[in-house]
GROMACS .gro file of C-alpha atoms in nm:
model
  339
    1UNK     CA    1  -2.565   4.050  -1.793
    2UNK     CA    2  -2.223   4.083  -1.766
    3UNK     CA    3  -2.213   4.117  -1.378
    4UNK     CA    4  -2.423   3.789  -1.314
    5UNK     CA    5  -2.251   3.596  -1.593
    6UNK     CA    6  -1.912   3.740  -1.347
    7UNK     CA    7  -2.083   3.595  -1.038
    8UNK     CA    8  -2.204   3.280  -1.133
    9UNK     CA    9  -1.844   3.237  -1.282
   10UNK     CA   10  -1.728   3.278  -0.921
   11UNK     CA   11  -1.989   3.123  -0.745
   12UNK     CA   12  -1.880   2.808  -1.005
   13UNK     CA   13  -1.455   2.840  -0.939
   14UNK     CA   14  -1.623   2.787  -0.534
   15UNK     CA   15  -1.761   2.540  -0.566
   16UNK     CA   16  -1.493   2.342  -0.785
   17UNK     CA   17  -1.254   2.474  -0.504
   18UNK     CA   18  -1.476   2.308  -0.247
   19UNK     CA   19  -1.543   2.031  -0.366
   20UNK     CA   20  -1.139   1.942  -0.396
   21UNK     CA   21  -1.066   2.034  -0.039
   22UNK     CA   22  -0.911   1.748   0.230
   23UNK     CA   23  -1.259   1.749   0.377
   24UNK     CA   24  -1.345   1.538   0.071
   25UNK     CA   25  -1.520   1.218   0.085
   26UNK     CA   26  -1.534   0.887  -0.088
   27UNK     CA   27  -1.727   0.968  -0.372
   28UNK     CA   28  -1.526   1.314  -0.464
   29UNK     CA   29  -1.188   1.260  -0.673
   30UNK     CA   30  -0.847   1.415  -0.668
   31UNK     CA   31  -0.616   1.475  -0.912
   32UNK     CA   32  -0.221   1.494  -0.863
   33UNK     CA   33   0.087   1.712  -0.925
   34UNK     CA   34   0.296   1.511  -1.131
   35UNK     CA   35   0.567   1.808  -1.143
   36UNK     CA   36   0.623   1.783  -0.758
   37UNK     CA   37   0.570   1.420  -0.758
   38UNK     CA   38   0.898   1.404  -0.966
   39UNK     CA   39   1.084   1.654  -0.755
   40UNK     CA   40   0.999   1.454  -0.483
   41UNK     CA   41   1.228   1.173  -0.654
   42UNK     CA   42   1.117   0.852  -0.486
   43UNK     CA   43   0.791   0.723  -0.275
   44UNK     CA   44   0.884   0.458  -0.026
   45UNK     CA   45   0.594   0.173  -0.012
   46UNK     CA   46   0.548  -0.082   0.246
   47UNK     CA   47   0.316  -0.333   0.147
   48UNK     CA   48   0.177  -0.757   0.105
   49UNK     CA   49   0.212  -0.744  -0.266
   50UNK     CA   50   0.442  -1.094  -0.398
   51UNK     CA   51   0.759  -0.912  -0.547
   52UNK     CA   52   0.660  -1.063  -0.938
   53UNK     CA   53   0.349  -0.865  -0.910
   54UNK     CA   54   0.529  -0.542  -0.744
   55UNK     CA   55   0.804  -0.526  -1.008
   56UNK     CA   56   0.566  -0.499  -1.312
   57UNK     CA   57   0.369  -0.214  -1.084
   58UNK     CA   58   0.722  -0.061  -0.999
   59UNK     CA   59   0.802  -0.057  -1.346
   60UNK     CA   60   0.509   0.112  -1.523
   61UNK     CA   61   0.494   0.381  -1.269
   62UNK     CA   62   0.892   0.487  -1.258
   63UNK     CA   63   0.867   0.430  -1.695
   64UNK     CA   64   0.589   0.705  -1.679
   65UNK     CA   65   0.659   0.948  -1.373
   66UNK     CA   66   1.015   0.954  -1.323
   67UNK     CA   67   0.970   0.853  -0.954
   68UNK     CA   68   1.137   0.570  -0.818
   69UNK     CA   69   0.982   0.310  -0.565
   70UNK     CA   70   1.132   0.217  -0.256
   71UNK     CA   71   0.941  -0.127  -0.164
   72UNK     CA   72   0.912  -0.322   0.173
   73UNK     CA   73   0.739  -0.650   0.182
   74UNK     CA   74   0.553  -0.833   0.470
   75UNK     CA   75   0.232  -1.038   0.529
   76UNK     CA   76  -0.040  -0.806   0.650
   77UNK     CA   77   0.063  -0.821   1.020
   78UNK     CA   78   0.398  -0.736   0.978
   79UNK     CA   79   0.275  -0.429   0.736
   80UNK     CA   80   0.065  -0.273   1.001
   81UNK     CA   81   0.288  -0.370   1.315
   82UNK     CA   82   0.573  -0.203   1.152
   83UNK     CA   83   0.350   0.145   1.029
   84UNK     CA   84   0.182   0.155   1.391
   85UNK     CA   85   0.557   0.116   1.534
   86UNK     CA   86   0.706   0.372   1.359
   87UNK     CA   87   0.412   0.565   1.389
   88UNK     CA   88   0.384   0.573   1.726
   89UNK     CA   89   0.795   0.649   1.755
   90UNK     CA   90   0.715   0.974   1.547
   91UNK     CA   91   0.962   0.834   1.302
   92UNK     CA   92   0.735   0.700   1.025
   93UNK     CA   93   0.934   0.604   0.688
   94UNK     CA   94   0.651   0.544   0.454
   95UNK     CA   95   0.464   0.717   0.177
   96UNK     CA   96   0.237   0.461   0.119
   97UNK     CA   97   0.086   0.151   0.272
   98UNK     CA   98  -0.067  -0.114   0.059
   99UNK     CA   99  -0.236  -0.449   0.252
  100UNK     CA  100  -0.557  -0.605   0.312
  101UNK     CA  101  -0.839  -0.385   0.457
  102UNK     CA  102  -0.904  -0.563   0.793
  103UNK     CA  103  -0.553  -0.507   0.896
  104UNK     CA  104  -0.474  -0.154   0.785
  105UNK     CA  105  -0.805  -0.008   0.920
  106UNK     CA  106  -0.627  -0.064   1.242
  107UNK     CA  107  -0.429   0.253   1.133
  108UNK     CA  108  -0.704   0.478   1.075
  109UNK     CA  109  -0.806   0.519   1.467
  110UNK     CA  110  -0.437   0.682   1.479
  111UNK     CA  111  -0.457   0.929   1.205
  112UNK     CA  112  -0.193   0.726   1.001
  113UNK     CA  113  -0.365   0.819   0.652
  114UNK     CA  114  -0.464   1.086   0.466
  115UNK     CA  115  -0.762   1.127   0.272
  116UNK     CA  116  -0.745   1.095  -0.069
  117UNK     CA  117  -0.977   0.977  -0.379
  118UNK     CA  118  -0.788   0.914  -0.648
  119UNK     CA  119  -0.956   1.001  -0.990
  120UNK     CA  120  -0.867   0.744  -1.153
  121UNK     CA  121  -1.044   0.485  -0.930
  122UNK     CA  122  -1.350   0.730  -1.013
  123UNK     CA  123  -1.543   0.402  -1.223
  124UNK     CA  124  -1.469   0.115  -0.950
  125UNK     CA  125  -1.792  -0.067  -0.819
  126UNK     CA  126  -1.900   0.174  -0.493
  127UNK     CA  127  -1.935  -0.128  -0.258
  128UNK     CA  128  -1.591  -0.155  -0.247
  129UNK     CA  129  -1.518   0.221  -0.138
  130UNK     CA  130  -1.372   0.330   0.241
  131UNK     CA  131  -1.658   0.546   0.384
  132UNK     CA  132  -1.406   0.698   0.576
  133UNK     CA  133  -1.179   0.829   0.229
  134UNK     CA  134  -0.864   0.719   0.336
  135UNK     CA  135  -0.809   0.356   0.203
  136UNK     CA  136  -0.851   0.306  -0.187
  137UNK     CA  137  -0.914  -0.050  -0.275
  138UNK     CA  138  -0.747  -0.113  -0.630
  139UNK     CA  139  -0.789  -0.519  -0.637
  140UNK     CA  140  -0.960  -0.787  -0.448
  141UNK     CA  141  -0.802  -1.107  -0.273
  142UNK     CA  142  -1.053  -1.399  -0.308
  143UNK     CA  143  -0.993  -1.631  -0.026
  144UNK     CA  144  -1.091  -1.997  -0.153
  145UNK     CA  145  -0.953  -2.379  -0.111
  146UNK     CA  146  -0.624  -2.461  -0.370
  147UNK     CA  147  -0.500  -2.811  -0.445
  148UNK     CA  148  -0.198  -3.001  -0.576
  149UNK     CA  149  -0.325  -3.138  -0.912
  150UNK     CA  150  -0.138  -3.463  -0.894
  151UNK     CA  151  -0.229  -3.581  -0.557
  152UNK     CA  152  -0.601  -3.459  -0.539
  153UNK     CA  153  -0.829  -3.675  -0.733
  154UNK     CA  154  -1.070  -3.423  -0.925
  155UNK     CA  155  -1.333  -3.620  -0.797
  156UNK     CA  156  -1.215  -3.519  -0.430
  157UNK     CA  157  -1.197  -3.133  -0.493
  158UNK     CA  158  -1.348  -2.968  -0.216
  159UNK     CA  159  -1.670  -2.830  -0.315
  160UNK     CA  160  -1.725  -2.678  -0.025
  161UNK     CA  161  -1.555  -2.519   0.306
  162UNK     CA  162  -1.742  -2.833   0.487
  163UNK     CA  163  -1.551  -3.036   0.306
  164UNK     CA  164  -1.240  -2.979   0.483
  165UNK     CA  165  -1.364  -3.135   0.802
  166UNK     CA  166  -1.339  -3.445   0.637
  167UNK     CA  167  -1.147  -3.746   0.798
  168UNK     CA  168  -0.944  -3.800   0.487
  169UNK     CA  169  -0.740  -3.473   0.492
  170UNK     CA  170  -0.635  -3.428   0.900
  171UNK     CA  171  -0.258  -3.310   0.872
  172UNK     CA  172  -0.323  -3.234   0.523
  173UNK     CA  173  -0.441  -2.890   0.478
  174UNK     CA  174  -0.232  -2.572   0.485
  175UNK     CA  175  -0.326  -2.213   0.635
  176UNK     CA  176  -0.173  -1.909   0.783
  177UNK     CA  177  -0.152  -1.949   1.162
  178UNK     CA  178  -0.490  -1.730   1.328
  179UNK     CA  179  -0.364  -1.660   1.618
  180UNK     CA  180  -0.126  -1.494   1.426
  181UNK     CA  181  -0.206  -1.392   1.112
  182UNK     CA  182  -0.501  -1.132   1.091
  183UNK     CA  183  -0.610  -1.189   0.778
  184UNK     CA  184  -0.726  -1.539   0.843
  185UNK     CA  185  -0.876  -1.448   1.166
  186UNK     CA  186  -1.097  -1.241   0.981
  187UNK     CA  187  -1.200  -1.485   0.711
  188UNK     CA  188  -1.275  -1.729   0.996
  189UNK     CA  189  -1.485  -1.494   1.191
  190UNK     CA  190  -1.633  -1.432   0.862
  191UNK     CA  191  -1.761  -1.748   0.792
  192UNK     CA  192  -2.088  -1.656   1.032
  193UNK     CA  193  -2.210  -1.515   0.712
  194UNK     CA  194  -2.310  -1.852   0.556
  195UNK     CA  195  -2.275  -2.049   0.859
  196UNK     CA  196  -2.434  -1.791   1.149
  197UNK     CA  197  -2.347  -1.952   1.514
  198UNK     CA  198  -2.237  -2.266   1.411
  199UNK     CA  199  -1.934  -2.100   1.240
  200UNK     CA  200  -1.712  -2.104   1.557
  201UNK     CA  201  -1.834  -2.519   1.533
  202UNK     CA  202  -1.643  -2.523   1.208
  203UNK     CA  203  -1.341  -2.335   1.344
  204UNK     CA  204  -1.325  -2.601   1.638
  205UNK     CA  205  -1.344  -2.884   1.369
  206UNK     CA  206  -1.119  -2.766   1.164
  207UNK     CA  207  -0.873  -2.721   1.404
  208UNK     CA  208  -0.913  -3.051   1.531
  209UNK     CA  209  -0.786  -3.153   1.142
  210UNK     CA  210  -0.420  -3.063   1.256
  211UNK     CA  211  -0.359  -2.813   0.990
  212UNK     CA  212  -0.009  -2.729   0.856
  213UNK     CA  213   0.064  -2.372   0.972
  214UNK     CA  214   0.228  -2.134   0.806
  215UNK     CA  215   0.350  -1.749   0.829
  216UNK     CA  216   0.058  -1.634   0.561
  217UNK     CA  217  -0.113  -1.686   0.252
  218UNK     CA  218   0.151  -1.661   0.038
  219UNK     CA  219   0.356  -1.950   0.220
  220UNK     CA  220   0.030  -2.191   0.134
  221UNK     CA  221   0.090  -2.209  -0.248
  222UNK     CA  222   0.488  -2.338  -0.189
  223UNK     CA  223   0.352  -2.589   0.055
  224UNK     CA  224   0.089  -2.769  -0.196
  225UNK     CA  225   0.356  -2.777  -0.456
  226UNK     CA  226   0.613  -2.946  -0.286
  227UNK     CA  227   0.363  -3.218  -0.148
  228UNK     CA  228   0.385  -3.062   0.230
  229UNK     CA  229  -0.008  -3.059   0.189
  230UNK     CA  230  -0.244  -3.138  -0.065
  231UNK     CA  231  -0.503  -2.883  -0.009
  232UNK     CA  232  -0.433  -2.487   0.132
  233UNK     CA  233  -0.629  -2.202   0.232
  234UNK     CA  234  -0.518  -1.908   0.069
  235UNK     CA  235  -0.581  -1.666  -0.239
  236UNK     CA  236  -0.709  -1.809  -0.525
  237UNK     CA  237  -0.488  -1.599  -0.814
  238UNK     CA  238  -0.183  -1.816  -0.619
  239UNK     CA  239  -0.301  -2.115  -0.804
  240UNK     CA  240  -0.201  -1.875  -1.130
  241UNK     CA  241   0.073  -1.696  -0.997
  242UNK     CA  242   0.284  -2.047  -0.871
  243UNK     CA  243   0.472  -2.294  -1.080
  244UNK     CA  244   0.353  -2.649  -1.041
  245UNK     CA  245   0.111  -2.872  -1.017
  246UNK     CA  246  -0.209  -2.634  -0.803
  247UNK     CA  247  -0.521  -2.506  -0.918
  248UNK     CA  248  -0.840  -2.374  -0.667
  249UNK     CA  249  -1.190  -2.563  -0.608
  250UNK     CA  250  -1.417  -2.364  -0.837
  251UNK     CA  251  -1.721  -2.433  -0.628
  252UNK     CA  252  -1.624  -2.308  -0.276
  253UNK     CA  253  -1.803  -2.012  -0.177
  254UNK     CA  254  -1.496  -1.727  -0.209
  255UNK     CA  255  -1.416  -1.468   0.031
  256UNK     CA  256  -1.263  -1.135  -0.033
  257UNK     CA  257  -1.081  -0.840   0.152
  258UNK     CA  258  -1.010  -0.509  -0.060
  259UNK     CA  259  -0.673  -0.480  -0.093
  260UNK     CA  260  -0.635  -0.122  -0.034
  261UNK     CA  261  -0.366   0.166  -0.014
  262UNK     CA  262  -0.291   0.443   0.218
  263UNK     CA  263  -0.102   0.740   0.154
  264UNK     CA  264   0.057   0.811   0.485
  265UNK     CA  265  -0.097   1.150   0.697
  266UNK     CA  266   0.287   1.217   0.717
  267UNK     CA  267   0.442   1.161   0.424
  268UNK     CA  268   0.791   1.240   0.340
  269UNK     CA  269   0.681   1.262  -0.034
  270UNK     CA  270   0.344   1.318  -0.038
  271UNK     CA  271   0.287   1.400  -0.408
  272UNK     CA  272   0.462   1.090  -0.473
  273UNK     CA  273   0.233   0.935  -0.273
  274UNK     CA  274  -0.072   1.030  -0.417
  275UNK     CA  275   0.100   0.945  -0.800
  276UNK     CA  276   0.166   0.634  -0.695
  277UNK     CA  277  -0.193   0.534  -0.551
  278UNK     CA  278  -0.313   0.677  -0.868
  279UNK     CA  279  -0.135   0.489  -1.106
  280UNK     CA  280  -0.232   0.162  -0.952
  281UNK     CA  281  -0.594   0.243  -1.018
  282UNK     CA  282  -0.537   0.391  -1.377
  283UNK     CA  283  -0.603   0.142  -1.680
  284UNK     CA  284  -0.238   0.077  -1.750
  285UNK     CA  285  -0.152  -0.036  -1.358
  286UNK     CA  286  -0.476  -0.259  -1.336
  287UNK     CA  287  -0.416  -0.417  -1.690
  288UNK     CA  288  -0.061  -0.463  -1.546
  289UNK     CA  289  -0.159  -0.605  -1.272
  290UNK     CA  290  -0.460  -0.818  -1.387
  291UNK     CA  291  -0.199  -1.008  -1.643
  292UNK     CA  292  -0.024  -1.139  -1.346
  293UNK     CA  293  -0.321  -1.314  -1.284
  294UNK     CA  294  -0.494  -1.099  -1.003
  295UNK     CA  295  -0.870  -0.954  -0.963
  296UNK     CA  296  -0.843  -0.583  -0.983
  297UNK     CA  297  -1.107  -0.351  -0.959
  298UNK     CA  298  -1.137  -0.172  -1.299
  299UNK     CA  299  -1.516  -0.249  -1.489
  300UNK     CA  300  -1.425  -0.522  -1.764
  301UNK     CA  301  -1.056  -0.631  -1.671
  302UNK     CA  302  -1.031  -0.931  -1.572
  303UNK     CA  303  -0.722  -1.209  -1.487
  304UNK     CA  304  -0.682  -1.528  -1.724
  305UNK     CA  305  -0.857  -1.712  -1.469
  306UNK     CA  306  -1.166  -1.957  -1.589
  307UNK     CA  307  -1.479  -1.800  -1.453
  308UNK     CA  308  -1.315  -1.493  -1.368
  309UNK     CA  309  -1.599  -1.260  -1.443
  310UNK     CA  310  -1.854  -1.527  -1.202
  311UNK     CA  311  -1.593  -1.506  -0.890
  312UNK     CA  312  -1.623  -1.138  -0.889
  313UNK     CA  313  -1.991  -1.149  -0.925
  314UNK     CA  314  -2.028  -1.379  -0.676
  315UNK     CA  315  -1.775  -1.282  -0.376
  316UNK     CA  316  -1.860  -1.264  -0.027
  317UNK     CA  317  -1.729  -0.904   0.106
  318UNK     CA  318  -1.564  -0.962   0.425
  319UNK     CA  319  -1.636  -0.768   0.702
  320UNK     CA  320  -1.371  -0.643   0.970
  321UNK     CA  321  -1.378  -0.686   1.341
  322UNK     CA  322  -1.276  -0.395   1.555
  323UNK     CA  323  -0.964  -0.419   1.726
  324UNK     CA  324  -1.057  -0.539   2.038
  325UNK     CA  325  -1.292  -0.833   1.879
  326UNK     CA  326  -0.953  -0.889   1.642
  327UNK     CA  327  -0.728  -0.950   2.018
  328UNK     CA  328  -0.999  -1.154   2.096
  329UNK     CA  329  -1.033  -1.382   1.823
  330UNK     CA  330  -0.652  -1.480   1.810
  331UNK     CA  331  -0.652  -1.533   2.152
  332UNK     CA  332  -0.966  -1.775   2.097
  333UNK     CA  333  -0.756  -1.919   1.790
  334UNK     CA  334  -0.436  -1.948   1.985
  335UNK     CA  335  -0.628  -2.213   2.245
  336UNK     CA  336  -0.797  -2.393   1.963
  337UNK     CA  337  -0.547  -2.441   1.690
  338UNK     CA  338  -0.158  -2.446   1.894
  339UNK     CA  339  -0.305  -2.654   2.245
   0.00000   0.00000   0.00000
């Protein structure tokens, strides 16, 4: 008894052992060395998150590990040009990469992550997982209409993205650039989810509207508050993240990206890495986070945001286009919306 209560004790510890391997997949979690982590002493992030949201994440985590954060901010194209650059130098300075997921799959077909599942992202809904175990989303950016209070009648809220095609708001609406800015040329392209072929149609229109362009999402907000536009496309937890007079068009069909991070394949610190990634899933970072007014991923926590729990329920997942169908698209976009 004694001999097979030995041998299924080892067959168990093999199992466990397998199980926690780096051949792990999406659905298998990992847990951390906080010890090393802190001998590590810092975990350099480069990343999209607005600096008010990053400083109450940066906080939290150096309060509870000890390790401080080392944070570099771009829009999502600037995030990935700079990893690929450095990447492809052999000189790559980041622990961690934190952006939308169209843009920072782009890294994945050069080895630039590692895999890891986080345990504490164990509970978050499974459509939102990488299948490949090497991005973990930790919030969602719902991409949706905003508008300046004070100069938008609340009869002429958009209800939906149609509505931006009409007459009265040519020269008035603010976006990123597309031919620039991949994250919009993704939402664009993704648009053939409620619109099939004719979505290109709406593109062309909507380019024809003259449309304020700016350097990314987070430039829209400042641009409806200062009366440079009365309407933007651009995240909807901006309207509760910005001072002024903005809110978002509750009935426009939302779009949303996971906004994931990487821990790099290369890591200078990778235990710091893999803290950090971890504490932005665990119930104190998304709580953190979630006050700021953003969607996170964690079952029941939810922004001060009316209808916050229906947004979620009701998102449209976008899908990403390869690389070559990305080039493609902002080449299209270039013709169409800087001619």
């Amino acid at each position: 008894m004694r001999v097979r209560k030995s041998l299924y004790c080892q067959i168990a510890a093999a199992l466990v052992f397998l199980s926690s391997v780096g051949a792990a997949g999406p659905a298998s979690s990992q847990t951390v060395n906080a010890e090393v982590a802190r001998r590590e002493g810092k975990v350099v992030v480069y990343g999209t998150v607005v600096p008010r949201v990053m400083k109450l994440i940066q906080a939290g985590f150096e309060a509870k590990s000890g390790v401080k954060v080392e944070y570099w901010r771009g829009d999502a194209t600037k995030v990935i040009d700079r990893v690929l650059t450095e990447w492809r130098a052999g000189k790559p300075g980041f622990d961690v990469v934190i952006g939308a997921r169209g843009p920072l799959s782009l890294g994945k077909a050069e080895g630039v992550y590692a895999k890891f599942a986080p345990s504490s992202a164990g509970q978050f809904p499974a459509k939102f997982r990488d299948p490949d175990g090497q991005l973990t989303a930790w919030r969602v950016t719902p991409v949706g209409i905003l508008f300046n209070t004070e100069t938008v009648r609340s009869v002429d809220v958009p209800k939906s993205w149609d509505d931006l095609l009409d007459s009265r708001w040519r020269a008035k609406i603010s976006m990123p650039d597309p031919s620039r800015h991949a994250s919009t040329a993704t939402f664009l392209w993704n648009l053939r989810q409620i619109k099939g072929d004719k979505w290109i149609d709406f593109v062309r229109a909507l380019a024809q509207q003259r449309p304020l362009l700016v350097e990314s999402y987070s430039s829209v907000p400042n641009a409806i508050v200062r009366g440079e536009a009365p309407l933007g496309v651009t995240y909807v937890q901006y309207a509760g993240q910005t001072k002024g007079p903005i809110d978002f068009a509750p009935g426009v069909q939302g779009f949303a990206d996971p906004s994931d991070a990487g821990a790099s394949a290369k890591a200078a610190n990778p235990s710091a890495a893999r803290l950090f990634i971890d504490y932005l899933c665990s119930p104190d970072g998304q709580r953190k986070v979630a006050d700021t007014g953003e969607f996170v991923l964690s079952p029941g926590t939810y922004p001060a945001v009316k209808n916050a729990d229906r947004i979620m329920a009701n998102l449209q997942l976008l899908e990403d286009p390869s690389k070559e169908q990305l080039q493609k698209l902002q080449a299209e976009f270039r013709q169409l919306f800087l001619k």
